[in-house]
Amino acid sequence: AKRAPRSPITITMKTTTTSRRGAVSVRASADPRTQKSAGAPKAAKKAEGGKRLQRLGNQNRLIATVGDAAVAPPARADPSGQLVGVACVAAAAGAAIGSFVQKKVGGTGKAKAEEPLGVPLALPSTTAIPKDSESLAENIGYHSKYTAGGLPLRFTLPQAYQATAESVSERLLERWDTTFNSFETENPKMAYYLSMEYLHGRTLSNAVNNIGLQGEYKDALLKFGHKLEEVESEEKDAGLGNGGLGRLASCFLDSCATLDLPVWGYGLRYKYGLFKQRIEGGLQHEVAEDWLDLSNPWEIRRDLVKYPVKFSGTVENGEWIPGDVIEATAYDLPIPGYGTTNTISLRLWNVEAESSRFDLKSFNDGSHLVAHKSQIKAEDLCSVLYPGDDTDEGKELRLRQQYFLCSASMQDIVATFKRRQLAQVGRINWQSFPEKVSVQMNDTHPALSAPELMRILMDMEGLDWKSAWKIVQKTCNYTNHTILPEALEAWNLDAMESLLPRHVEIITRMDKEFRSSVRRASGESAEDHSARVENMAILKNVDPVTLRKPEPKGVKVGAKLSAAAVVEEEEPLPDPVVRMANMSVISAARVNGVAAIHTEIVKAETFNDFYKMWPEKFQNKTNGVTPRRWLAWCNPALSAVITKWLGTEAWIQDLTLLKGLEKHAQDPELMREWREAKMEMKVRLAQYVKEKTGYVVPLSSMFDTQIKRIHEYKRQLLNIMAVAYRYKQIKQMSPSERKEVVPKVVMIGGKAFATYVQAKRIVQLIVAVAKTVNNDKEVGDLLKVVFIPNYNVSVAEVLIPGTDLCQQISTAGMEASGTSNMKFMMNGALTIGTLDGANVEIREEAGEEHFFLFGATEPEIPGIRADRAAGKFVPHPKFSETMDYIKSGVFGESFQELLGSLEGNEGFGRGDYFCVGHDFASYVDELDAVDEHWRDQDKWVTSSIINTANSGKFSSDRTIDQYAKEIWGVKPNSAK
């Protein structure tokens, strides 16, 4: 670690210790292409203060300064085809240190005066980056001393992680610049993915594998006495997501990069994430995520990419005069593709503590908190993912977050379009906007993208309503992820008007024009037509004429109006709301569900009126997961077996090749190797369980896992009640009967939202059952129960490969798709589940005999609920027995408040809306069938192989290929 890394092409400048980086990309020697070109860039002249200006040949046009990248003059390709990218704009300043660059990147020789640096037009070639372990070790050593911030003469694991991450990040930067250069020069149609969350996981392990340097970095770190796996474990999961919605978004970006698609992601940079889950005293407690307490080596803060985001104020003659303006600052994360140079961006918006918001007078007067008030309010926007919304303040903050994402992102998208238009054709043709831009709204959180784009086009670019609306309807697309009423967001109209007055004007006109466009169908009565329009309208609970809250009307009772007249007042009118899902459907060119059954429900029920009106809008795009992170990288033991038997690693990019395993499913040699690989992963999982919970789990047991966000419809309550029933049965058995019991370890992981009381009670019950069962010496190893705390991506990467049976037991028709079911299937776990979400397609692919089905089907659910409401439900004896057993206090208390939701006929929190009681007996019986299958281990292993072999459909590569071709209209744009 005594000398700097030898790299012929790059240097990374650290401008501060808080991740303010400028990526300087230069070519140390003359590029023969630029030498031959008559219009090649001339060497930049020094400017005062070390700044340089780069002018393009005879055009005498400013190409790059240390200035605002978002509003810099449009970039043009020089005759050699090279172009400055956003990631390289800061390189203009870097020319001032040319001699230093030459020493660092060009070896020990001195620079020749006749070899000008091509700054920043001549981008380097990624193929020249040193990749051998010796060079990587030197590079890591350099970063250990100069950028990792460790103690001198020491190389601890945290320091090793920082240094290694900086080294990998350098290599990603070159790929990043090359990709961006390709986008700028070729100007392909781009897709932009907007999501409130990305469950990103760790970056280091994924990055070194995707760029094909896992072995080299492993060898390089061994030179310092560290294992790559230990270094990777130092990284904290990014606190950017919560559940399947965020994990799906991250899988999609991985696939977009791997497929060479021109796609960018947009999100928010949450300082404290959702929360870190702790189990203390048998209860869930939430503390702030600490993922940003130390520096994040993967992000680049783009100080020069900022946009103003307006809030509140008034609208005067169509002009929005804001009451507050908050600046959005871009932080970029690289998303490297596998087997390709292509590296795309996840751009996260953040709020910085602007000095202009600090009240110096109040501070000097002693009112220190008052002095910081404006800064704190602004920074709250990016503090927490999904802040509690039980209060008006919480609701307002959520709405502010959603608009902050939409406004900053749409401004950035429009700026990119304008820059490239000017560079390519010299003028802006707004009619070509949908030909160059496709926006994907991931659920309703980014729904304000549509009215925000309308505002930008009309108020900032001068388009008329008709032209702007035509562009919006061709540009925006909407993915629906849920049919749960509470998840189909509806914002209070008055609250939105207070916060976004200009947008309420736009939304009101959108609603008015939509209402007037809905014609009466043949044979439809006026009343039915009116009801249909109200069901589809954006604004709800408004007067259909004024589109404002109706005036209350009292009904006077009595023959005469006198002081004694009786006035019967009406019930208070509900507040008008903005239905974000309806607005998304109306604004979108395409609307898609995320599993076959889910899409059919969307068309037949949730948006049936819209579907009848615009059937061409609706599509299905069954979700998928990246096979890189979720099989190849997280399960090295099984991956090695797969590669051996397929004779190729090509399956990592084409998961359909796994089908080739099926013909070997009963081969004794494959079955043996498959068992050994599964056991290796179970050993790793058992070690993790002991480390995190203290429980020791027997490896010979069936590992039965359910990992999902805790929610009543996902029915972790059904799972733990079946465990209680199983425990009771074992307790009642004779010693000889217990010998026939299949030993089982039941693991449940997931976070209950901080204000979701019933979900937190479910966690409490799981923890209580685990404590009782695991300390019962009579039961011993026949049954173990573990609640896995603080479930996240890294935990899933350990749990999924070690699992034998996965639980996908949501109420039929309520899970849009699910993605953990796909990950388990890829890793050879068998599934017990309902016909819900992607379970339907998983069962079709694996075969009925390799899937354990139970429970009511989606069409049966309404009738079951109706019978329950009518008092016709008769509980099965097994269900009643289990309810009474838990209420007896055997697990520490009666859990009456939790179990009460399964009793009664109807009403909030009662009536068993999620049909736990109805499905319980069927579920328990199917668990017995699982046990029978497990007893024949050859049969079980064969089913495991067949599940993996038929999981090819569930690669996110397939899903994204369909999005690209059938919704976005984007084509691969390989970075050279």
PDB file of N, CA and C in Angstrom, residues 762-805:
ATOM      1  N   ILE A 762     -49.264  -9.809  15.884  1.00  0.00           N
ATOM      2  CA  ILE A 762     -48.891 -11.082  15.262  1.00  0.00           C
ATOM      3  C   ILE A 762     -47.432 -11.397  15.551  1.00  0.00           C
ATOM      4  N   VAL A 763     -46.565 -10.403  15.443  1.00  0.00           N
ATOM      5  CA  VAL A 763     -45.152 -10.590  15.788  1.00  0.00           C
ATOM      6  C   VAL A 763     -45.016 -11.035  17.237  1.00  0.00           C
ATOM      7  N   GLN A 764     -45.772 -10.409  18.112  1.00  0.00           N
ATOM      8  CA  GLN A 764     -45.724 -10.755  19.535  1.00  0.00           C
ATOM      9  C   GLN A 764     -46.097 -12.220  19.759  1.00  0.00           C
ATOM     10  N   LEU A 765     -47.142 -12.693  19.062  1.00  0.00           N
ATOM     11  CA  LEU A 765     -47.556 -14.080  19.209  1.00  0.00           C
ATOM     12  C   LEU A 765     -46.474 -15.031  18.695  1.00  0.00           C
ATOM     13  N   ILE A 766     -45.876 -14.722  17.560  1.00  0.00           N
ATOM     14  CA  ILE A 766     -44.822 -15.582  17.003  1.00  0.00           C
ATOM     15  C   ILE A 766     -43.664 -15.706  17.981  1.00  0.00           C
ATOM     16  N   VAL A 767     -43.242 -14.592  18.532  1.00  0.00           N
ATOM     17  CA  VAL A 767     -42.118 -14.589  19.473  1.00  0.00           C
ATOM     18  C   VAL A 767     -42.474 -15.390  20.727  1.00  0.00           C
ATOM     19  N   ALA A 768     -43.719 -15.248  21.192  1.00  0.00           N
ATOM     20  CA  ALA A 768     -44.150 -15.963  22.394  1.00  0.00           C
ATOM     21  C   ALA A 768     -44.205 -17.475  22.153  1.00  0.00           C
ATOM     22  N   VAL A 769     -44.714 -17.881  20.992  1.00  0.00           N
ATOM     23  CA  VAL A 769     -44.760 -19.312  20.664  1.00  0.00           C
ATOM     24  C   VAL A 769     -43.351 -19.868  20.580  1.00  0.00           C
ATOM     25  N   ALA A 770     -42.443 -19.115  19.967  1.00  0.00           N
ATOM     26  CA  ALA A 770     -41.046 -19.558  19.847  1.00  0.00           C
ATOM     27  C   ALA A 770     -40.418 -19.765  21.221  1.00  0.00           C
ATOM     28  N   LYS A 771     -40.649 -18.853  22.111  1.00  0.00           N
ATOM     29  CA  LYS A 771     -40.062 -18.951  23.453  1.00  0.00           C
ATOM     30  C   LYS A 771     -40.556 -20.196  24.180  1.00  0.00           C
ATOM     31  N   THR A 772     -41.845 -20.458  24.080  1.00  0.00           N
ATOM     32  CA  THR A 772     -42.418 -21.626  24.764  1.00  0.00           C
ATOM     33  C   THR A 772     -41.953 -22.933  24.132  1.00  0.00           C
ATOM     34  N   VAL A 773     -42.076 -23.022  22.824  1.00  0.00           N
ATOM     35  CA  VAL A 773     -41.758 -24.271  22.123  1.00  0.00           C
ATOM     36  C   VAL A 773     -40.279 -24.609  22.243  1.00  0.00           C
ATOM     37  N   ASN A 774     -39.413 -23.630  22.038  1.00  0.00           N
ATOM     38  CA  ASN A 774     -37.974 -23.896  22.000  1.00  0.00           C
ATOM     39  C   ASN A 774     -37.391 -24.235  23.361  1.00  0.00           C
ATOM     40  N   ASN A 775     -38.134 -23.949  24.423  1.00  0.00           N
ATOM     41  CA  ASN A 775     -37.665 -24.275  25.771  1.00  0.00           C
ATOM     42  C   ASN A 775     -38.384 -25.481  26.359  1.00  0.00           C
ATOM     43  N   ASP A 776     -39.152 -26.142  25.531  1.00  0.00           N
ATOM     44  CA  ASP A 776     -39.873 -27.336  25.971  1.00  0.00           C
ATOM     45  C   ASP A 776     -38.999 -28.566  25.682  1.00  0.00           C
ATOM     46  N   LYS A 777     -38.354 -29.094  26.700  1.00  0.00           N
ATOM     47  CA  LYS A 777     -37.453 -30.235  26.521  1.00  0.00           C
ATOM     48  C   LYS A 777     -38.196 -31.491  26.104  1.00  0.00           C
ATOM     49  N   GLU A 778     -39.463 -31.569  26.446  1.00  0.00           N
ATOM     50  CA  GLU A 778     -40.259 -32.738  26.070  1.00  0.00           C
ATOM     51  C   GLU A 778     -40.417 -32.834  24.554  1.00  0.00           C
ATOM     52  N   VAL A 779     -40.578 -31.693  23.928  1.00  0.00           N
ATOM     53  CA  VAL A 779     -40.734 -31.647  22.472  1.00  0.00           C
ATOM     54  C   VAL A 779     -39.369 -31.714  21.791  1.00  0.00           C
ATOM     55  N   GLY A 780     -38.382 -31.055  22.367  1.00  0.00           N
ATOM     56  CA  GLY A 780     -37.009 -31.137  21.858  1.00  0.00           C
ATOM     57  C   GLY A 780     -36.877 -30.666  20.427  1.00  0.00           C
ATOM     58  N   ASP A 781     -36.191 -31.488  19.623  1.00  0.00           N
ATOM     59  CA  ASP A 781     -35.899 -31.109  18.235  1.00  0.00           C
ATOM     60  C   ASP A 781     -37.031 -31.406  17.267  1.00  0.00           C
ATOM     61  N   LEU A 782     -38.146 -31.922  17.772  1.00  0.00           N
ATOM     62  CA  LEU A 782     -39.263 -32.209  16.872  1.00  0.00           C
ATOM     63  C   LEU A 782     -39.877 -30.931  16.311  1.00  0.00           C
ATOM     64  N   LEU A 783     -39.755 -29.844  17.046  1.00  0.00           N
ATOM     65  CA  LEU A 783     -40.329 -28.580  16.578  1.00  0.00           C
ATOM     66  C   LEU A 783     -39.530 -27.414  17.146  1.00  0.00           C
ATOM     67  N   LYS A 784     -39.094 -26.546  16.269  1.00  0.00           N
ATOM     68  CA  LYS A 784     -38.441 -25.305  16.662  1.00  0.00           C
ATOM     69  C   LYS A 784     -39.122 -24.157  15.919  1.00  0.00           C
ATOM     70  N   VAL A 785     -39.215 -23.028  16.583  1.00  0.00           N
ATOM     71  CA  VAL A 785     -39.844 -21.841  15.988  1.00  0.00           C
ATOM     72  C   VAL A 785     -38.892 -20.662  16.153  1.00  0.00           C
ATOM     73  N   VAL A 786     -38.661 -19.933  15.077  1.00  0.00           N
ATOM     74  CA  VAL A 786     -37.726 -18.804  15.113  1.00  0.00           C
ATOM     75  C   VAL A 786     -38.361 -17.603  14.430  1.00  0.00           C
ATOM     76  N   PHE A 787     -38.363 -16.472  15.134  1.00  0.00           N
ATOM     77  CA  PHE A 787     -38.699 -15.218  14.466  1.00  0.00           C
ATOM     78  C   PHE A 787     -37.382 -14.563  14.074  1.00  0.00           C
ATOM     79  N   ILE A 788     -37.181 -14.340  12.768  1.00  0.00           N
ATOM     80  CA  ILE A 788     -35.951 -13.746  12.259  1.00  0.00           C
ATOM     81  C   ILE A 788     -36.071 -12.230  12.341  1.00  0.00           C
ATOM     82  N   PRO A 789     -35.262 -11.574  13.178  1.00  0.00           N
ATOM     83  CA  PRO A 789     -35.412 -10.122  13.347  1.00  0.00           C
ATOM     84  C   PRO A 789     -34.797  -9.331  12.199  1.00  0.00           C
ATOM     85  N   ASN A 790     -35.367  -8.159  11.992  1.00  0.00           N
ATOM     86  CA  ASN A 790     -34.844  -7.173  11.032  1.00  0.00           C
ATOM     87  C   ASN A 790     -34.639  -7.782   9.639  1.00  0.00           C
ATOM     88  N   TYR A 791     -35.665  -8.390   9.140  1.00  0.00           N
ATOM     89  CA  TYR A 791     -35.608  -9.020   7.811  1.00  0.00           C
ATOM     90  C   TYR A 791     -35.291  -7.979   6.742  1.00  0.00           C
ATOM     91  N   ASN A 792     -34.309  -8.299   5.890  1.00  0.00           N
ATOM     92  CA  ASN A 792     -33.949  -7.438   4.772  1.00  0.00           C
ATOM     93  C   ASN A 792     -33.358  -8.295   3.655  1.00  0.00           C
ATOM     94  N   VAL A 793     -32.794  -7.664   2.642  1.00  0.00           N
ATOM     95  CA  VAL A 793     -32.282  -8.398   1.486  1.00  0.00           C
ATOM     96  C   VAL A 793     -31.158  -9.341   1.888  1.00  0.00           C
ATOM     97  N   SER A 794     -30.224  -8.855   2.683  1.00  0.00           N
ATOM     98  CA  SER A 794     -29.082  -9.685   3.070  1.00  0.00           C
ATOM     99  C   SER A 794     -29.520 -10.892   3.887  1.00  0.00           C
ATOM    100  N   VAL A 795     -30.521 -10.721   4.716  1.00  0.00           N
ATOM    101  CA  VAL A 795     -31.059 -11.845   5.480  1.00  0.00           C
ATOM    102  C   VAL A 795     -31.717 -12.842   4.524  1.00  0.00           C
ATOM    103  N   ALA A 796     -32.462 -12.334   3.558  1.00  0.00           N
ATOM    104  CA  ALA A 796     -33.123 -13.209   2.592  1.00  0.00           C
ATOM    105  C   ALA A 796     -32.108 -14.028   1.803  1.00  0.00           C
ATOM    106  N   GLU A 797     -30.960 -13.443   1.518  1.00  0.00           N
ATOM    107  CA  GLU A 797     -29.931 -14.149   0.759  1.00  0.00           C
ATOM    108  C   GLU A 797     -29.361 -15.338   1.525  1.00  0.00           C
ATOM    109  N   VAL A 798     -29.569 -15.356   2.828  1.00  0.00           N
ATOM    110  CA  VAL A 798     -29.170 -16.506   3.651  1.00  0.00           C
ATOM    111  C   VAL A 798     -30.342 -17.459   3.846  1.00  0.00           C
ATOM    112  N   LEU A 799     -31.510 -16.910   4.087  1.00  0.00           N
ATOM    113  CA  LEU A 799     -32.692 -17.732   4.375  1.00  0.00           C
ATOM    114  C   LEU A 799     -33.160 -18.548   3.172  1.00  0.00           C
ATOM    115  N   ILE A 800     -33.260 -17.912   2.020  1.00  0.00           N
ATOM    116  CA  ILE A 800     -33.864 -18.564   0.857  1.00  0.00           C
ATOM    117  C   ILE A 800     -33.078 -19.790   0.385  1.00  0.00           C
ATOM    118  N   PRO A 801     -31.754 -19.708   0.243  1.00  0.00           N
ATOM    119  CA  PRO A 801     -31.024 -20.913  -0.205  1.00  0.00           C
ATOM    120  C   PRO A 801     -31.095 -22.079   0.775  1.00  0.00           C
ATOM    121  N   GLY A 802     -31.305 -21.789   2.070  1.00  0.00           N
ATOM    122  CA  GLY A 802     -31.330 -22.852   3.067  1.00  0.00           C
ATOM    123  C   GLY A 802     -32.701 -23.410   3.371  1.00  0.00           C
ATOM    124  N   THR A 803     -33.718 -22.967   2.652  1.00  0.00           N
ATOM    125  CA  THR A 803     -35.100 -23.351   2.941  1.00  0.00           C
ATOM    126  C   THR A 803     -35.524 -24.599   2.155  1.00  0.00           C
ATOM    127  N   ASP A 804     -36.281 -25.468   2.826  1.00  0.00           N
ATOM    128  CA  ASP A 804     -36.858 -26.646   2.172  1.00  0.00           C
ATOM    129  C   ASP A 804     -38.283 -26.392   1.705  1.00  0.00           C
ATOM    130  N   LEU A 805     -39.073 -25.719   2.535  1.00  0.00           N
ATOM    131  CA  LEU A 805     -40.481 -25.455   2.235  1.00  0.00           C
ATOM    132  C   LEU A 805     -40.756 -23.970   2.451  1.00  0.00           C
TER     133      LEU A 805
END
